[in-house]
Amino acid sequence: MQSIPNRQAMCEKLLELAQTDRDIMVLTSDSRGSAAMAPFAKQYPEQFVETGIAEQNIVGIAAGLAHSGKIPFVTSPACFLSMRSIEQIKVDVAYSGTNVKLVGISGGVSYGALGMSHHSLQDYAVTRAIPGLTVVIPADRYETKKLTEALVKHEGGVYVRIGRNPVEDVYESEDYEFEIGKAVQLNDGEHLTLIAVGETVRIALDAAELMAKEGIHARVLNMHTIKPLDAEAILSAARETGFIITLEEHSIYGGLGAAVAEVTSSSCPVPVHILGIPDEPAIAGKTSEIFRHYGLSAENVLKIAQERLAKKGQ
Amino acid sequence: MRMTTTENLRIKSLQIRMDLLKLIHGAKMGHTGGSLSNTDVLTALYFHVMRHDPLNPKWPDRDRFIASKGHSVESLWCILADLGYFPKEELSTFCQFGTRLIGHPNNKVPGIEMNTGALGHGLSVSVGMALAARKDSRPSRVFCLMGDGEQAEGSVWEAAMAGAHYKLDNLVGIIDRNRLQISGSTEDVMGIDPLDQKWEAFGWNVVSIDGHDYDQLVHAFESAPQVTGKPTLVIANTIKGKGVSFAENVPEWHHHVPNDAELQRAIDELTAAITNQDEGSVTTHAIHS
Ligand SMILES: Cc1ncc(C[n+]2csc(CCOP(=O)(O)OP(=O)(O)O)c2C)c(N)n1
C-alpha cells in the first residue's frame, strides 16, 4: 500500500491549521527538508524560525515563544532533539510549563546506515522520565494528522516521535476517535495482547492476522501515548488475556515495554515479553533489515506467542 | 606519510574523489558535497602533514585527526583504505547491512580515533587529546575538521574557549568554509561572519587560506603553531562539491547521490583533470573569500 511519510502528513495538517491560527509556529535546525517543513517555511515565512544547527538553542527559543502565547512546533532530528536538548526540555519546557511541541523527526532507526549517533532509541526513556511531559508516537499518516490537530489544542509540553519513511496505513481515514492518553484497540482476542506503538503497530496487526490463521486470537492495542499511559487498557488486557507482547522501535530499556511492565507488575502481574532493540549500538543497515535482525516482524511475534502459549498449555 | 610534491597530492585527491563518488553511487547514499569540499584538506593532512602509521594505528606519538563534521566520512574511508588501514575491497560494504563502514566515523575501524556524527562534539574531544599530549610530553598534534554550518552549535564555542584558556598550541582547528549547509547558504541559515574575528576574539591564531591550494594547505598546517601558547584555526575556503562541475556550489548535492550518467561525467572530468596541469578548466566556480 502506497502512503506518505508521517512527517509529510504533519506538514500538510500544519499548513491547513496555520491558515486560521496565526500563533502556530514551526522551528527547524537546518532540518526543514528532513522534517518535510520546507512547504511551511515557504508559505508562512512569518510563522517560521530557522535556528541553524543548534538543538539546545531551538528549544530555548521555542520556550520563549510559547511564553508569549505562540504554539511552537520544534521539528528537528529525533536523535539530537531528544538527547542533546534534554536539559532545555526538562527546565525550559516541562519545569517552566511552556506550551512547546517537540517533534523528533526520523526517529528510531530511520537513519539506519548512519549509525548510533543518528539512531534515537532512548528518546522515550528520557522524555517519559520528565515530569509533566507528554510523549506520543503516531502510527500512520491519519494518526499523525489527528495528533497534529490535538497538539494545537493541547496545553503543555509534548514530545512526539515521527519516522522518516512512508509507512503502511493502519487506519482507513481520519475518521476515528483519537485522544492523547487513550489507547486505540484495533483488534480483539482472548489469548494474548499485542501492545505496539508507532510504526510497529502495523507489524502487530500483521502478526495478529498470522495468528488468527493458527487459531490464536490476539488483542491489538495501539498505545500511541507513552505518557500519560493508558493504564486501564493495559490492565484490562492483562486480566482478560493473561499475556502481553510489547513492540517498539526503541531500546528494551525504559520504553513502552518497561512502561507496560511498571503498570502490570503492581496491579496484575502477567508475563510481558518486551520486543525492541537490545542493549547494544543497533546494527547499521536499512530500517527493514534492522527490524528483521532484531525480530521486529510478524513472523517472530507469532513464534513468541506460540512458544508462550505452548508453555501455558503444559 | 609524505608525498613530496604538491602535484602528487593534487593527483591523489582526484583519485580519492573518484573513489568516494563510486562509494556513494554504490551505496545509493552519502554526503557528496561536503566530502568533495574537504578532500583536499584530508589529502594534505594524511598524505603529507600528519605523523601516523597505518601499520601501527595506535602509535602513541601519532598526530590525531578528528572529523567533527562526521557526515563527510566518505573521503576519509577512501583515504584510510588507500593508505592500507583496512583492505580496499571493504569499501564496497559502505552503508550495507552489518558493515563497519557506516555513514559516519566508527572507531571500530583502524585509523578512526573517535565516533562522530552529531555535530559540535569534535573540538571538545580534540581539546582533551591536546591536553593529554602536553601532559605526557608527546609531540602529537591534534587536527579537528569542522563544518561552517556546525559553527552554530554552542559547544563549538565552549571548546574554543577551553582551547585558548589552556594555551593549546598543539591543537589545530580547521573550518571547511564552503558556505553551504543543508538548507542553503550558511549566511542565510545562521550567519557566522565575521568568522575570523570571532575566533580571534576567543584567543585563537587565525589563518585564512584557499582550501584547495596544496601550497597554502601544507604551509598552514606545517607552520602551526605560528604563535606559541595559542591554538591555530585554519579557515579553509572551499567549494562544496569541488571537482565535479555540476555539483559545485549546488546545495542539493549535500546528500545527493550521483546516478549512472552523473557518475560517468564526474569520472570523465576528474580523469581529465589528472592529466591537465591547469586545474582551471575543471573548476568552473570561483572561491568566495
Ligand atoms: C548535532 C547535529 N545536528 C544536526 C545534524 C544533521 N546534519 C548533518 S550534516 C548537516 C549540515 C552540516 O553543514 P556544514 O557544517 O556546513 O557541513 P558541510 O556543508 O561541509 O557538509 C546537518 C544539519 C548533525 N549531524 N548533528
XYZ file of C-alpha atoms and ligand atoms in Angstrom:
629
model
C 0.000 0.000 0.000
C 1.476 3.340 -1.045
C 1.411 6.015 1.603
C 3.177 9.209 2.539
C 5.696 9.629 5.366
C 4.198 10.795 8.652
C 6.461 13.850 8.628
C 4.799 14.966 5.409
C 1.356 14.341 6.878
C 2.218 16.607 9.795
C 3.314 19.390 7.465
C 0.109 19.069 5.429
C -2.017 19.417 8.562
C 0.030 22.336 9.872
C -0.337 24.146 6.554
C -4.095 23.718 6.909
C -4.272 24.832 10.543
C -1.871 27.760 10.226
C -4.263 29.409 7.794
C -6.580 30.357 10.618
C -4.274 30.031 13.616
C -1.576 32.664 13.346
C 0.005 31.583 16.641
C 1.210 28.273 15.210
C 4.919 28.498 14.521
C 7.357 25.994 13.070
C 11.035 25.979 14.019
C 13.775 23.959 12.337
C 17.504 23.493 12.912
C 18.864 23.255 9.344
C 16.305 20.463 9.089
C 13.371 21.886 7.133
C 13.997 19.293 4.433
C 14.309 16.274 6.681
C 11.355 17.485 8.734
C 9.377 17.946 5.488
C 8.653 21.514 6.616
C 10.026 23.296 3.543
C 6.477 23.975 2.247
C 5.591 25.553 5.588
C 8.699 27.742 5.546
C 7.731 28.907 2.091
C 4.044 29.509 2.691
C 4.266 31.058 6.164
C 7.646 32.794 6.455
C 6.286 34.951 9.296
C 5.420 31.825 11.272
C 8.730 30.097 10.627
C 12.025 30.305 12.537
C 15.343 28.832 11.411
C 17.957 28.427 14.133
C 20.713 26.661 12.233
C 22.392 23.587 13.703
C 21.680 24.422 17.337
C 19.343 21.986 19.063
C 19.706 23.413 22.548
C 19.081 26.904 21.305
C 15.995 25.910 19.309
C 14.247 24.510 22.395
C 15.046 27.605 24.432
C 13.778 29.892 21.680
C 10.593 27.836 21.400
C 10.044 28.085 25.136
C 10.370 31.864 24.881
C 7.886 31.984 22.017
C 5.439 29.788 23.932
C 5.791 32.016 26.988
C 4.447 34.825 24.797
C 1.421 32.859 23.619
C 2.748 31.206 20.480
C 2.293 27.499 19.733
C 5.771 26.464 18.602
C 6.409 23.167 16.824
C 10.116 22.380 17.024
C 10.876 19.950 14.198
C 14.374 18.542 14.336
C 16.004 15.099 14.037
C 14.755 12.982 16.958
C 18.240 11.815 17.923
C 19.514 15.342 18.541
C 16.290 16.962 19.715
C 15.567 14.361 22.374
C 19.061 13.868 23.752
C 21.135 16.948 23.096
C 18.440 19.312 24.273
C 17.164 17.213 27.126
C 18.036 19.758 29.789
C 16.319 22.551 27.880
C 13.342 20.204 27.555
C 13.396 19.499 31.280
C 13.820 23.064 32.512
C 12.577 25.419 29.779
C 9.638 23.295 28.646
C 8.460 20.835 31.301
C 9.513 22.530 34.539
C 8.543 26.016 33.367
C 5.310 24.692 31.894
C 5.680 26.175 28.438
C 3.461 25.044 25.587
C 6.147 23.648 23.283
C 5.553 20.798 20.822
C 8.822 18.964 20.315
C 8.671 16.885 17.165
C 11.550 14.470 16.736
C 11.798 13.500 13.083
C 13.409 10.379 11.597
C 13.221 8.650 14.961
C 14.194 5.129 15.925
C 16.399 3.548 13.271
C 15.043 5.610 10.375
C 18.618 6.721 9.649
C 19.623 3.062 9.594
C 23.089 3.140 7.997
C 24.213 6.346 9.681
C 24.896 4.599 12.980
C 24.234 5.150 16.632
C 24.795 8.921 16.573
C 21.738 9.144 14.336
C 19.555 6.453 15.912
C 17.150 7.611 18.595
C 16.404 4.543 20.667
C 16.450 6.164 24.088
C 14.141 9.065 23.405
C 11.040 7.736 25.194
C 13.154 6.534 28.070
C 14.459 10.017 28.763
C 11.419 12.079 27.829
C 8.937 9.947 29.742
C 11.051 10.347 32.870
C 10.458 14.088 32.828
C 7.507 15.147 34.989
C 4.801 16.956 33.092
C 5.926 15.991 29.616
C 3.512 14.138 27.341
C 5.049 11.578 24.955
C 3.266 10.472 21.783
C 4.176 8.410 18.707
C 1.664 8.248 15.861
C 1.231 5.044 13.852
C 0.419 6.296 10.366
C -0.381 9.398 8.359
C -4.004 9.553 9.528
C -2.988 9.341 13.149
C -0.285 11.942 12.560
C -2.935 14.330 11.254
C -5.290 13.638 14.152
C -2.419 14.128 16.555
C -1.333 17.389 14.960
C -4.822 18.798 15.486
C -4.836 17.562 19.063
C -1.407 19.089 19.727
C -2.602 22.554 18.774
C -5.498 22.257 21.236
C -3.445 20.568 23.968
C -1.836 22.849 26.553
C 1.646 21.874 27.705
C 4.909 20.328 26.583
C 4.770 17.301 24.313
C 7.484 15.154 22.779
C 6.379 13.480 19.556
C 8.454 10.972 17.636
C 7.889 10.534 13.928
C 9.708 8.302 11.451
C 11.307 9.101 8.148
C 9.918 6.629 5.635
C 6.424 6.084 4.307
C 4.591 3.524 6.453
C 1.736 1.291 5.516
C -1.568 2.665 6.795
C -3.113 1.360 9.979
C -6.332 3.361 9.623
C -8.513 3.913 6.595
C -9.133 7.590 7.170
C -9.007 10.320 9.770
C -12.492 9.274 10.763
C -11.873 7.659 14.161
C -11.647 8.660 17.822
C -8.234 9.939 18.803
C -7.425 11.214 22.254
C -3.979 11.828 23.726
C -3.559 9.322 26.572
C -6.141 6.852 25.330
C -5.073 3.644 23.584
C -6.910 2.515 20.471
C -7.990 -1.111 20.378
C -7.602 -2.267 16.790
C -8.406 -5.930 17.203
C -9.954 -8.131 19.878
C -8.861 -11.567 21.022
C -8.661 -13.655 24.175
C -5.312 -15.460 24.025
C -2.865 -12.583 24.355
C -2.461 -8.849 23.751
C -0.032 -7.137 21.446
C 0.719 -3.595 22.566
C 2.537 -1.619 19.914
C 3.482 1.954 19.205
C 4.391 3.995 16.153
C 5.491 2.093 13.117
C 5.359 -1.259 14.919
C 1.543 -1.072 15.128
C 1.424 -2.274 11.537
C 3.617 -5.258 12.464
C 1.313 -6.112 15.376
C -1.724 -6.080 13.092
C 0.050 -8.322 10.586
C 1.083 -10.658 13.396
C -2.487 -10.861 14.663
C -3.584 -11.846 11.195
C -0.950 -14.608 11.007
C -2.002 -15.833 14.440
C -5.659 -15.964 13.522
C -4.768 -18.490 10.832
C -3.182 -20.608 13.576
C -6.217 -20.302 15.810
C -4.608 -17.771 18.136
C -6.639 -14.662 18.801
C -4.710 -11.572 19.748
C -5.974 -8.264 21.014
C -4.043 -5.391 19.451
C -3.630 -2.069 21.235
C -2.151 0.984 19.568
C -0.514 2.675 22.562
C 0.214 5.934 20.747
C 0.664 7.776 24.033
C 3.575 6.521 26.120
C 2.824 9.150 28.721
C 0.340 9.532 30.277
C -0.041 5.808 29.759
C -3.498 4.264 29.391
C -3.206 2.012 32.461
C -6.848 0.999 32.238
C -6.448 -0.513 28.765
C -3.288 -2.323 29.857
C -4.844 -3.786 32.987
C -7.942 -4.964 31.126
C -5.645 -6.646 28.606
C -3.636 -8.271 31.385
C -6.730 -9.506 33.187
C -8.618 -10.665 30.143
C -5.823 -12.177 28.025
C -3.119 -13.074 30.570
C -0.098 -12.458 28.357
C 1.305 -9.334 26.710
C 3.854 -8.805 23.982
C 5.035 -5.227 23.502
C 6.584 -3.990 20.258
C 8.616 -0.831 19.807
C 11.397 0.744 17.780
C 13.258 1.667 20.959
C 15.714 0.229 23.436
C 14.173 -2.522 25.562
C 15.190 -0.338 28.488
C 12.838 2.394 29.565
C 10.423 2.388 26.640
C 6.874 1.144 26.056
C 7.608 -2.380 27.312
C 9.065 -1.070 30.519
C 6.147 1.303 30.983
C 3.636 -1.523 30.477
C 5.517 -3.773 32.918
C 5.522 -0.978 35.510
C 1.722 -0.924 35.363
C 1.126 -4.682 35.346
C 3.719 -5.591 37.961
C 1.891 -3.908 40.816
C -1.730 -4.494 39.853
C -1.934 -7.565 37.652
C 1.397 -9.326 37.192
C 1.236 -11.250 33.911
C 4.176 -12.176 31.684
C 5.237 -9.275 29.469
C 7.546 -10.031 26.554
C 9.373 -6.828 25.614
C 10.333 -6.794 21.960
C 12.592 -3.951 20.873
C 16.247 -3.142 20.294
C 18.592 -4.909 22.744
C 21.185 -3.054 24.787
C 23.744 -2.554 22.033
C 24.527 0.042 19.373
C 21.911 -1.047 16.828
C 23.416 -2.733 13.802
C 23.633 -0.481 10.748
C 21.642 -1.088 7.576
C 18.258 -0.340 6.074
C 15.447 0.129 8.574
C 13.730 -3.031 7.317
C 16.963 -5.037 7.685
C 17.444 -3.792 11.222
C 13.849 -4.670 12.123
C 14.309 -8.178 10.754
C 17.627 -8.610 12.546
C 16.034 -7.868 15.905
C 12.894 -9.896 15.295
C 10.542 -6.974 14.833
C 8.464 -8.945 12.360
C 5.027 -10.532 12.277
C 6.606 -13.996 11.956
C 8.721 -13.571 15.066
C 5.802 -12.218 17.073
C 3.818 -15.300 16.051
C 6.699 -17.515 17.181
C 6.941 -15.808 20.575
C 3.186 -16.193 21.052
C 3.218 -19.868 20.095
C 6.090 -20.656 22.454
C 4.414 -18.902 25.343
C 1.003 -20.416 24.762
C 2.521 -23.910 24.429
C 4.185 -23.456 27.845
C 0.884 -22.375 29.324
C -0.802 -25.447 27.944
C 1.668 -27.819 29.633
C 53.409 9.776 5.358
C 54.887 12.192 2.884
C 54.182 12.813 -0.728
C 56.912 15.061 -1.903
C 55.293 17.402 -4.355
C 52.036 19.238 -4.219
C 51.382 17.926 -7.730
C 51.343 14.381 -6.307
C 48.866 15.493 -3.676
C 46.647 17.082 -6.294
C 46.552 13.885 -8.329
C 45.954 11.766 -5.235
C 42.993 13.930 -4.286
C 41.458 13.476 -7.729
C 41.725 9.703 -7.349
C 40.196 9.897 -3.881
C 37.335 11.955 -5.332
C 36.660 9.244 -7.900
C 36.720 6.590 -5.195
C 34.306 8.464 -2.981
C 31.866 9.108 -5.799
C 31.871 5.396 -6.636
C 31.350 4.633 -2.967
C 28.299 6.879 -2.725
C 26.942 5.697 -6.060
C 27.298 2.066 -4.978
C 25.647 2.552 -1.597
C 22.984 4.880 -3.044
C 23.551 7.175 -0.084
C 26.137 9.546 1.309
C 27.180 13.146 1.737
C 28.674 14.108 -1.585
C 29.127 17.877 -1.414
C 30.885 18.163 1.935
C 33.099 15.176 1.216
C 34.320 16.731 -2.011
C 34.906 20.091 -0.338
C 37.132 18.633 2.361
C 39.024 16.090 0.242
C 41.998 18.414 -0.272
C 42.274 19.207 3.431
C 42.280 15.492 4.257
C 44.701 14.609 1.466
C 47.173 17.244 2.649
C 46.901 16.021 6.238
C 47.008 12.267 5.638
C 49.484 12.137 2.748
C 51.848 14.883 3.826
C 51.415 16.661 7.128
C 50.402 14.212 9.837
C 52.676 11.789 11.652
C 50.816 8.486 11.541
C 51.443 4.855 10.679
C 48.832 2.648 9.002
C 50.706 -0.416 10.262
C 50.572 0.876 13.799
C 47.375 2.889 14.100
C 47.670 3.278 17.875
C 51.268 4.583 17.833
C 51.220 6.834 20.924
C 53.193 9.653 19.294
C 50.903 9.878 16.257
C 49.079 13.035 15.310
C 45.317 12.812 15.729
C 42.639 13.701 13.214
C 39.068 14.241 14.371
C 36.329 14.575 11.776
C 33.922 16.719 13.723
C 31.854 17.048 10.526
C 31.488 13.267 10.607
C 28.860 13.151 7.868
C 31.613 13.721 5.282
C 33.142 10.360 6.118
C 33.297 9.105 2.517
C 36.554 10.897 1.713
C 38.001 9.619 4.971
C 37.047 5.988 4.277
C 38.654 6.211 0.827
C 41.853 7.776 2.190
C 42.210 5.267 5.035
C 41.690 2.386 2.590
C 44.197 3.899 0.172
C 46.742 4.121 2.981
C 46.154 0.496 3.955
C 44.364 0.950 7.278
C 41.914 -1.670 6.027
C 41.509 -3.598 2.776
C 40.281 -1.539 -0.143
C 37.713 -4.232 -1.010
C 35.898 -3.404 2.199
C 34.862 -0.063 0.697
C 32.121 -1.883 -1.211
C 30.373 -2.600 2.116
C 29.838 1.118 2.776
C 26.444 1.574 4.476
C 25.428 -2.023 3.774
C 23.800 -4.184 6.428
C 26.172 -5.041 9.276
C 29.165 -3.101 7.897
C 31.841 -1.333 9.947
C 31.979 1.359 7.290
C 28.796 3.155 8.244
C 27.803 6.660 7.212
C 29.868 8.284 9.973
C 33.324 7.686 11.507
C 33.359 4.488 13.555
C 36.345 3.733 15.754
C 35.945 0.005 15.343
C 37.823 0.727 12.103
C 41.608 1.204 12.395
C 42.594 4.812 11.804
C 39.451 6.315 13.312
C 40.038 7.880 16.712
C 36.540 8.855 17.783
C 32.973 8.259 16.720
C 31.409 11.415 15.395
C 28.245 12.281 13.515
C 26.478 14.548 15.957
C 27.931 17.932 15.070
C 29.670 20.097 17.633
C 31.499 17.330 19.514
C 34.847 17.128 17.759
C 36.615 20.189 19.082
C 35.918 19.299 22.715
C 37.457 15.832 22.375
C 40.345 17.404 20.467
C 40.978 19.746 23.381
C 41.116 16.704 25.650
C 43.588 14.946 23.361
C 45.802 18.006 23.075
C 45.808 18.407 26.856
C 46.819 14.755 27.267
C 49.625 15.042 24.703
C 51.036 18.029 26.547
C 50.715 16.320 29.921
C 52.588 13.266 28.576
C 55.183 15.435 26.760
C 54.345 13.841 23.429
C 54.973 15.610 20.119
C 51.444 14.805 18.868
C 49.328 17.483 17.293
C 45.554 17.305 17.021
C 43.733 18.377 13.856
C 39.983 18.878 14.101
C 37.875 19.483 10.994
C 34.565 21.276 11.438
C 31.834 22.491 9.101
C 30.845 26.114 8.804
C 27.203 25.267 9.472
C 28.459 23.389 12.503
C 29.636 26.700 13.965
C 26.030 27.295 15.063
C 26.425 24.646 17.780
C 27.219 26.352 21.070
C 29.512 23.518 22.125
C 31.990 24.606 19.422
C 32.477 27.849 21.300
C 32.766 26.172 24.673
C 35.634 24.148 23.229
C 37.124 27.213 21.540
C 37.241 28.940 24.885
C 38.900 25.947 26.540
C 41.493 25.559 23.768
C 42.629 29.146 24.239
C 42.375 29.014 28.023
C 44.754 26.041 28.127
C 47.038 27.654 25.528
C 46.927 24.533 23.379
C 49.397 25.286 20.615
C 49.376 21.593 19.647
C 45.753 21.981 18.538
C 44.712 22.982 15.018
C 41.061 23.626 14.286
C 40.031 23.649 10.627
C 36.777 25.011 9.227
C 35.654 23.709 5.864
C 34.297 27.095 4.801
C 32.213 26.013 1.837
C 29.446 28.483 2.719
C 26.657 25.941 2.311
C 24.823 23.639 4.685
C 21.690 21.524 4.165
C 19.075 24.270 3.896
C 21.167 26.555 1.694
C 23.690 29.311 2.256
C 25.235 29.297 5.723
C 24.820 33.061 5.952
C 21.073 32.688 5.282
C 20.538 29.796 7.689
C 22.523 31.241 10.612
C 25.044 33.930 9.878
C 28.513 33.264 11.284
C 30.572 36.090 9.829
C 32.958 37.635 10.698
C 34.274 34.172 11.442
C 37.950 35.122 11.711
C 37.246 37.884 14.201
C 35.087 35.610 16.327
C 37.848 33.013 16.670
C 40.468 35.696 17.230
C 38.330 37.171 19.984
C 38.221 33.700 21.522
C 42.025 33.740 21.683
C 42.991 31.712 18.615
C 45.613 32.409 15.982
C 43.560 32.514 12.763
C 44.792 31.782 9.235
C 42.553 32.054 6.180
C 43.544 30.081 3.079
C 42.320 28.623 -0.192
C 41.321 25.147 0.962
C 42.039 23.602 -2.438
C 45.559 25.003 -2.816
C 48.129 22.482 -1.632
C 50.898 25.020 -1.119
C 48.652 27.017 1.183
C 47.254 23.947 2.963
C 50.637 22.415 3.638
C 52.117 25.717 4.722
C 49.248 26.495 7.096
C 49.301 23.068 8.747
C 53.054 22.690 8.932
C 53.740 26.116 10.313
C 51.221 25.798 13.156
C 51.777 26.813 15.858
C 52.756 30.136 14.474
C 52.188 31.711 17.845
C 53.271 29.850 20.953
C 50.624 29.491 23.590
C 47.734 29.769 21.130
C 45.758 27.176 19.228
C 45.517 27.780 15.492
C 42.341 27.951 13.450
C 42.635 27.426 9.714
C 39.688 28.769 7.748
C 39.888 26.675 4.590
C 37.832 28.496 1.954
C 36.429 25.734 -0.207
C 33.780 24.917 -2.774
C 31.106 22.417 -1.830
C 31.099 19.677 -4.473
C 34.600 20.696 -5.610
C 35.925 18.867 -8.677
C 32.559 17.881 -10.135
C 31.386 20.877 -12.167
C 27.654 20.229 -11.879
C 27.815 19.626 -8.114
C 29.862 22.685 -7.252
C 28.020 25.178 -5.033
C 24.700 23.361 -5.512
C 23.061 22.912 -2.059
C 21.151 19.761 -3.086
C 24.435 17.940 -3.615
C 24.884 17.944 0.175
C 23.467 14.424 0.104
C 22.548 13.945 -3.499
C 23.649 10.593 -4.920
C 25.046 10.572 -8.464
C 23.114 8.448 -10.958
C 24.971 6.359 -13.546
C 25.300 9.191 -16.055
C 26.361 11.721 -13.426
C 28.969 9.342 -12.085
C 30.378 8.843 -15.573
C 30.507 12.575 -16.240
C 32.240 13.168 -12.935
C 34.796 10.432 -13.559
C 35.475 11.882 -17.012
C 36.040 15.335 -15.562
C 38.320 14.048 -12.820
C 40.273 11.871 -15.257
C 40.785 14.871 -17.498
C 41.957 16.893 -14.508
C 44.606 14.302 -13.655
C 46.338 14.829 -16.963
C 45.639 18.520 -17.046
C 48.174 20.687 -15.249
C 45.812 23.636 -15.367
C 43.017 22.781 -12.996
C 41.141 25.913 -14.031
C 39.373 24.068 -16.816
C 37.673 21.794 -14.273
C 36.884 24.339 -11.648
C 34.076 26.398 -13.010
C 33.297 28.350 -9.864
C 35.470 30.827 -8.101
C 36.205 30.564 -4.415
C 34.328 33.022 -2.240
C 36.501 34.937 0.089
C 24.040 17.829 16.230
C 23.656 17.625 14.812
N 22.592 18.269 14.307
C 22.215 18.058 13.034
C 22.906 17.192 12.231
C 22.424 16.908 10.818
N 23.340 17.431 9.817
C 24.243 16.642 9.175
S 25.196 17.484 8.105
C 24.420 18.939 8.448
C 24.843 20.204 7.762
C 26.282 20.490 8.033
O 26.685 21.666 7.425
P 28.199 22.098 7.490
O 28.673 22.041 8.913
O 28.316 23.401 6.826
O 28.942 20.935 6.714
P 29.221 20.775 5.153
O 28.500 21.850 4.419
O 30.688 20.918 5.000
O 28.757 19.410 4.771
C 23.406 18.737 9.404
C 22.500 19.781 9.903
C 24.015 16.523 12.790
N 24.721 15.626 12.103
N 24.372 16.765 14.073
